[in-house]
């Protein structure tokens, strides 16, 4: 399943707002993590990244720096307005949130009883965290890349039924289709620089206009074994 709950890390490393920046830096280094949710009574109140911690580090050295880091509280440097994900969100929705907000992780918060669970969880309870690495791992699985096989790229007119038509043509090659992805960016009509019109595939030629641009196209990537 490509839901956040299936890809998030449930064994969380958390801190309270009263923890020191020195403690947070030590956790990041020892656990090899970059983001620490900040909680009070199991409820999310903020998040701190290794970058936040480095930026908060004073320009000192030796014992003076270590002493200063012990004095700075995580609650003073954490991000309080946290963007979160629901465990029932799709992994692609989590990826979009990270992309749009230029962040690398989303704490996963339950806003009500989880579907299918024996026991309900308290409202807004922190359940886990999903990171950009988790999203990339899900993408690799989604595209079938761990399996050996071949990749077929097709550019076709963006119209109803075209995906089924293309898949049908591929199936005639007697291969097993592992994954099908599409690229809607080709709808803008980009010119394929350096590729003569005669070299375009049969689907592409149907979408060419008189000026040689490919209009209304949908890029389709099919992974087969």
Short mmCIF file of N, CA, C and O in Angstrom, two decimals, residues 93-176:
data_model
loop_
_atom_site.label_atom_id
_atom_site.label_comp_id
_atom_site.label_asym_id
_atom_site.label_seq_id
_atom_site.Cartn_x
_atom_site.Cartn_y
_atom_site.Cartn_z
N UNK A 93 0.94 12.33 -1.81
CA UNK A 93 0.51 13.58 -1.19
C UNK A 93 1.57 14.09 -0.24
O UNK A 93 1.83 15.30 -0.17
N UNK A 94 2.20 13.18 0.50
CA UNK A 94 3.29 13.58 1.39
C UNK A 94 4.45 14.16 0.59
O UNK A 94 5.06 15.16 0.98
N UNK A 95 4.75 13.54 -0.55
CA UNK A 95 5.83 14.04 -1.41
C UNK A 95 5.51 15.45 -1.91
O UNK A 95 6.38 16.33 -1.95
N UNK A 96 4.25 15.69 -2.28
CA UNK A 96 3.85 17.01 -2.76
C UNK A 96 3.98 18.06 -1.66
O UNK A 96 4.43 19.19 -1.92
N UNK A 97 3.59 17.70 -0.44
CA UNK A 97 3.71 18.64 0.67
C UNK A 97 5.17 19.02 0.91
O UNK A 97 5.51 20.19 1.12
N UNK A 98 6.05 18.03 0.88
CA UNK A 98 7.47 18.31 1.07
C UNK A 98 8.02 19.19 -0.04
O UNK A 98 8.80 20.12 0.21
N UNK A 99 7.61 18.90 -1.26
CA UNK A 99 8.10 19.67 -2.42
C UNK A 99 7.62 21.12 -2.35
O UNK A 99 8.41 22.06 -2.54
N UNK A 100 6.33 21.31 -2.08
CA UNK A 100 5.77 22.65 -2.09
C UNK A 100 6.29 23.52 -0.95
O UNK A 100 6.46 24.73 -1.10
N UNK A 101 6.55 22.90 0.20
CA UNK A 101 6.99 23.67 1.36
C UNK A 101 8.51 23.61 1.57
O UNK A 101 9.02 24.17 2.54
N UNK A 102 9.19 22.90 0.66
CA UNK A 102 10.66 22.79 0.72
C UNK A 102 11.12 22.28 2.09
O UNK A 102 11.99 22.87 2.75
N UNK A 103 10.54 21.17 2.51
CA UNK A 103 10.91 20.53 3.76
C UNK A 103 11.28 19.08 3.49
O UNK A 103 10.99 18.54 2.42
N UNK A 104 11.91 18.45 4.48
CA UNK A 104 12.44 17.10 4.28
C UNK A 104 11.72 16.03 5.11
O UNK A 104 12.05 14.86 4.99
N UNK A 105 10.75 16.43 5.91
CA UNK A 105 10.05 15.44 6.72
C UNK A 105 8.67 15.95 7.12
O UNK A 105 8.43 17.17 7.13
N UNK A 106 7.79 15.01 7.46
CA UNK A 106 6.46 15.32 7.95
C UNK A 106 6.16 14.43 9.15
O UNK A 106 6.10 13.21 9.01
N UNK A 107 5.99 15.00 10.33
CA UNK A 107 5.50 14.19 11.44
C UNK A 107 4.11 13.64 11.10
O UNK A 107 3.31 14.33 10.47
N UNK A 108 3.85 12.41 11.49
CA UNK A 108 2.57 11.78 11.19
C UNK A 108 1.71 11.83 12.44
O UNK A 108 2.09 11.30 13.49
N UNK A 109 0.57 12.48 12.32
CA UNK A 109 -0.30 12.73 13.46
C UNK A 109 -1.68 12.14 13.20
O UNK A 109 -2.25 12.34 12.12
N UNK A 110 -2.22 11.41 14.17
CA UNK A 110 -3.56 10.85 14.05
C UNK A 110 -4.56 11.89 14.55
O UNK A 110 -4.46 12.38 15.66
N UNK A 111 -5.53 12.21 13.70
CA UNK A 111 -6.56 13.18 14.09
C UNK A 111 -7.85 12.49 14.50
O UNK A 111 -8.90 13.10 14.61
N UNK A 112 -7.78 11.18 14.71
CA UNK A 112 -8.95 10.42 15.12
C UNK A 112 -8.59 8.96 15.13
O UNK A 112 -7.44 8.58 14.87
N UNK A 113 -9.53 8.05 15.40
CA UNK A 113 -9.24 6.61 15.41
C UNK A 113 -8.74 6.13 14.06
O UNK A 113 -9.27 6.51 13.03
N UNK A 114 -7.68 5.32 14.05
CA UNK A 114 -7.15 4.78 12.82
C UNK A 114 -8.04 3.66 12.32
O UNK A 114 -8.44 2.77 13.07
N UNK A 115 -8.36 3.66 11.04
CA UNK A 115 -9.21 2.66 10.44
C UNK A 115 -8.54 1.30 10.50
O UNK A 115 -7.37 1.14 10.16
N UNK A 116 -9.28 0.31 10.97
CA UNK A 116 -8.75 -1.05 10.98
C UNK A 116 -7.94 -1.38 12.20
O UNK A 116 -7.50 -2.51 12.36
N UNK A 117 -7.73 -0.43 13.08
CA UNK A 117 -6.95 -0.70 14.28
C UNK A 117 -7.86 -1.19 15.39
O UNK A 117 -9.02 -0.77 15.51
N UNK A 118 -7.35 -2.09 16.23
CA UNK A 118 -8.15 -2.64 17.33
C UNK A 118 -8.45 -1.57 18.36
O UNK A 118 -9.56 -1.44 18.85
N UNK A 119 -7.46 -0.78 18.68
CA UNK A 119 -7.64 0.28 19.67
C UNK A 119 -7.44 1.63 19.03
O UNK A 119 -6.56 1.81 18.19
N UNK A 120 -8.28 2.57 19.41
CA UNK A 120 -8.18 3.92 18.85
C UNK A 120 -7.05 4.67 19.54
O UNK A 120 -6.65 4.34 20.66
N UNK A 121 -6.54 5.70 18.86
CA UNK A 121 -5.50 6.53 19.46
C UNK A 121 -6.10 7.88 19.79
O UNK A 121 -7.11 8.30 19.23
N UNK A 122 -5.48 8.57 20.73
CA UNK A 122 -5.98 9.87 21.14
C UNK A 122 -5.89 10.86 19.99
O UNK A 122 -5.05 10.74 19.11
N UNK A 123 -6.78 11.84 20.00
CA UNK A 123 -6.80 12.84 18.94
C UNK A 123 -5.46 13.58 18.88
O UNK A 123 -4.91 13.98 19.91
N UNK A 124 -4.94 13.74 17.66
CA UNK A 124 -3.71 14.46 17.39
C UNK A 124 -2.49 13.84 18.07
O UNK A 124 -1.54 14.53 18.40
N UNK A 125 -2.50 12.57 18.25
CA UNK A 125 -1.34 11.90 18.85
C UNK A 125 -0.27 11.65 17.79
O UNK A 125 -0.57 11.26 16.67
N UNK A 126 0.97 11.90 18.14
CA UNK A 126 2.09 11.68 17.23
C UNK A 126 2.33 10.18 17.06
O UNK A 126 2.55 9.47 18.04
N UNK A 127 2.29 9.72 15.81
CA UNK A 127 2.45 8.29 15.54
C UNK A 127 3.79 7.95 14.91
O UNK A 127 4.28 6.82 15.05
N UNK A 128 4.37 8.88 14.18
CA UNK A 128 5.62 8.57 13.48
C UNK A 128 6.10 9.77 12.69
O UNK A 128 5.64 10.89 12.88
N UNK A 129 7.02 9.51 11.77
CA UNK A 129 7.54 10.56 10.90
C UNK A 129 7.86 9.94 9.55
O UNK A 129 8.33 8.81 9.46
N UNK A 130 7.53 10.67 8.48
CA UNK A 130 7.87 10.23 7.13
C UNK A 130 8.83 11.26 6.55
O UNK A 130 8.61 12.47 6.65
N UNK A 131 9.93 10.79 5.99
CA UNK A 131 10.98 11.67 5.48
C UNK A 131 11.10 11.56 3.97
O UNK A 131 10.48 10.70 3.33
N UNK A 132 11.92 12.44 3.41
CA UNK A 132 12.16 12.40 1.97
C UNK A 132 12.79 11.07 1.56
O UNK A 132 12.56 10.58 0.45
N UNK A 133 13.57 10.47 2.44
CA UNK A 133 14.15 9.16 2.14
C UNK A 133 13.08 8.09 2.04
O UNK A 133 13.15 7.19 1.19
N UNK A 134 12.06 8.17 2.91
CA UNK A 134 10.95 7.23 2.84
C UNK A 134 10.18 7.39 1.53
O UNK A 134 9.76 6.40 0.92
N UNK A 135 9.99 8.64 1.12
CA UNK A 135 9.29 8.91 -0.14
C UNK A 135 10.07 8.34 -1.32
O UNK A 135 9.50 7.73 -2.23
N UNK A 136 11.39 8.52 -1.32
CA UNK A 136 12.21 7.97 -2.40
C UNK A 136 12.16 6.45 -2.41
O UNK A 136 12.11 5.81 -3.48
N UNK A 137 12.16 5.85 -1.23
CA UNK A 137 12.07 4.39 -1.14
C UNK A 137 10.74 3.89 -1.72
O UNK A 137 10.69 2.89 -2.44
N UNK A 138 9.65 4.61 -1.42
CA UNK A 138 8.34 4.24 -1.95
C UNK A 138 8.32 4.40 -3.47
O UNK A 138 7.72 3.58 -4.19
N UNK A 139 8.95 5.46 -3.98
CA UNK A 139 9.00 5.69 -5.42
C UNK A 139 9.73 4.56 -6.13
O UNK A 139 9.31 4.08 -7.19
N UNK A 140 10.84 4.12 -5.54
CA UNK A 140 11.59 3.01 -6.12
C UNK A 140 10.73 1.75 -6.21
O UNK A 140 10.72 1.04 -7.22
N UNK A 141 9.98 1.47 -5.14
CA UNK A 141 9.11 0.30 -5.15
C UNK A 141 7.97 0.47 -6.14
O UNK A 141 7.58 -0.47 -6.84
N UNK A 142 7.41 1.70 -6.22
CA UNK A 142 6.30 1.97 -7.11
C UNK A 142 6.67 1.75 -8.56
O UNK A 142 5.89 1.22 -9.36
N UNK A 143 7.87 2.15 -8.92
CA UNK A 143 8.31 2.02 -10.31
C UNK A 143 8.84 0.64 -10.65
O UNK A 143 9.18 0.37 -11.80
N UNK A 144 8.92 -0.24 -9.65
CA UNK A 144 9.38 -1.60 -9.93
C UNK A 144 10.86 -1.70 -10.19
O UNK A 144 11.33 -2.71 -10.73
N UNK A 145 11.63 -0.69 -9.80
CA UNK A 145 13.06 -0.68 -10.10
C UNK A 145 13.85 -1.81 -9.45
O UNK A 145 14.87 -2.23 -9.99
N UNK A 146 13.44 -2.33 -8.27
CA UNK A 146 14.23 -3.43 -7.70
C UNK A 146 14.23 -4.69 -8.57
O UNK A 146 15.11 -5.54 -8.43
N UNK A 147 13.21 -4.82 -9.44
CA UNK A 147 13.13 -6.01 -10.28
C UNK A 147 13.86 -5.79 -11.61
O UNK A 147 13.77 -4.71 -12.20
N UNK A 148 14.58 -6.79 -12.10
CA UNK A 148 15.23 -6.65 -13.42
C UNK A 148 14.17 -6.60 -14.51
O UNK A 148 13.11 -7.22 -14.40
N UNK A 149 14.42 -5.84 -15.55
CA UNK A 149 13.45 -5.74 -16.63
C UNK A 149 13.84 -4.68 -17.63
O UNK A 149 15.00 -4.29 -17.73
N UNK A 150 12.85 -4.19 -18.37
CA UNK A 150 13.10 -3.19 -19.41
C UNK A 150 12.19 -1.99 -19.21
O UNK A 150 11.18 -2.07 -18.51
N UNK A 151 12.54 -0.89 -19.83
CA UNK A 151 11.80 0.37 -19.72
C UNK A 151 11.38 0.80 -21.11
O UNK A 151 12.21 0.89 -22.02
N UNK A 152 10.11 1.07 -21.29
CA UNK A 152 9.58 1.51 -22.58
C UNK A 152 8.96 2.88 -22.40
O UNK A 152 8.11 3.08 -21.53
N UNK A 153 9.40 3.85 -23.20
CA UNK A 153 8.86 5.21 -23.14
C UNK A 153 8.05 5.48 -24.39
O UNK A 153 8.50 5.22 -25.52
N UNK A 154 6.85 6.03 -24.19
CA UNK A 154 5.94 6.32 -25.29
C UNK A 154 5.42 7.74 -25.12
O UNK A 154 5.13 8.17 -24.00
N UNK A 155 5.30 8.47 -26.22
CA UNK A 155 4.64 9.77 -26.21
C UNK A 155 3.41 9.64 -27.09
O UNK A 155 3.50 9.28 -28.25
N UNK A 156 2.27 9.95 -26.50
CA UNK A 156 1.01 9.71 -27.18
C UNK A 156 0.08 10.90 -27.00
O UNK A 156 0.24 11.69 -26.07
N UNK A 157 -0.93 11.04 -27.90
CA UNK A 157 -1.91 12.12 -27.73
C UNK A 157 -2.61 12.01 -26.39
O UNK A 157 -2.98 10.90 -25.97
N UNK A 158 -2.78 13.12 -25.73
CA UNK A 158 -3.42 13.12 -24.41
C UNK A 158 -4.94 13.13 -24.60
O UNK A 158 -5.59 14.16 -24.59
N UNK A 159 -5.52 11.96 -24.77
CA UNK A 159 -6.97 11.83 -24.96
C UNK A 159 -7.48 10.63 -24.19
O UNK A 159 -6.70 9.77 -23.77
N UNK A 160 -8.78 10.59 -24.02
CA UNK A 160 -9.41 9.51 -23.26
C UNK A 160 -9.12 8.16 -23.92
O UNK A 160 -9.24 8.02 -25.15
N UNK A 161 -8.74 7.18 -23.13
CA UNK A 161 -8.54 5.83 -23.62
C UNK A 161 -7.15 5.55 -24.16
O UNK A 161 -6.83 4.40 -24.49
N UNK A 162 -6.28 6.58 -24.21
CA UNK A 162 -4.96 6.38 -24.83
C UNK A 162 -4.09 5.46 -23.99
O UNK A 162 -3.31 4.66 -24.52
N UNK A 163 -4.21 5.52 -22.66
CA UNK A 163 -3.38 4.68 -21.81
C UNK A 163 -3.71 3.20 -22.03
O UNK A 163 -2.79 2.37 -22.16
N UNK A 164 -4.99 2.87 -22.10
CA UNK A 164 -5.38 1.48 -22.35
C UNK A 164 -4.90 1.02 -23.72
O UNK A 164 -4.47 -0.13 -23.90
N UNK A 165 -4.93 1.92 -24.69
CA UNK A 165 -4.48 1.58 -26.05
C UNK A 165 -2.98 1.28 -26.06
O UNK A 165 -2.54 0.29 -26.66
N UNK A 166 -2.20 2.12 -25.38
CA UNK A 166 -0.75 1.92 -25.35
C UNK A 166 -0.41 0.63 -24.60
O UNK A 166 0.42 -0.17 -25.04
N UNK A 167 -1.06 0.43 -23.45
CA UNK A 167 -0.80 -0.79 -22.67
C UNK A 167 -1.15 -2.03 -23.48
O UNK A 167 -0.45 -3.05 -23.45
N UNK A 168 -2.24 -1.95 -24.25
CA UNK A 168 -2.62 -3.08 -25.09
C UNK A 168 -1.56 -3.41 -26.13
O UNK A 168 -1.27 -4.59 -26.39
N UNK A 169 -0.96 -2.36 -26.71
CA UNK A 169 0.10 -2.58 -27.69
C UNK A 169 1.33 -3.24 -27.04
O UNK A 169 1.96 -4.11 -27.62
N UNK A 170 1.64 -2.81 -25.81
CA UNK A 170 2.79 -3.38 -25.12
C UNK A 170 2.52 -4.84 -24.76
O UNK A 170 3.41 -5.70 -24.86
N UNK A 171 1.30 -5.14 -24.37
CA UNK A 171 0.96 -6.51 -24.01
C UNK A 171 1.10 -7.46 -25.20
O UNK A 171 1.35 -8.65 -25.03
N UNK A 172 0.92 -6.92 -26.40
CA UNK A 172 1.09 -7.74 -27.60
C UNK A 172 2.53 -8.22 -27.76
O UNK A 172 2.79 -9.15 -28.52
N UNK A 173 3.46 -7.57 -27.04
CA UNK A 173 4.86 -7.99 -27.09
C UNK A 173 5.14 -9.17 -26.16
O UNK A 173 6.28 -9.63 -26.07
N UNK A 174 4.10 -9.63 -25.47
CA UNK A 174 4.19 -10.77 -24.56
C UNK A 174 5.19 -10.53 -23.43
O UNK A 174 6.08 -11.33 -23.15
N UNK A 175 5.03 -9.36 -22.79
CA UNK A 175 5.85 -9.04 -21.62
C UNK A 175 4.92 -8.79 -20.44
O UNK A 175 3.73 -8.53 -20.61
N UNK A 176 5.46 -8.89 -19.24
CA UNK A 176 4.69 -8.61 -18.03
C UNK A 176 4.93 -7.16 -17.63
O UNK A 176 6.08 -6.74 -17.42
#
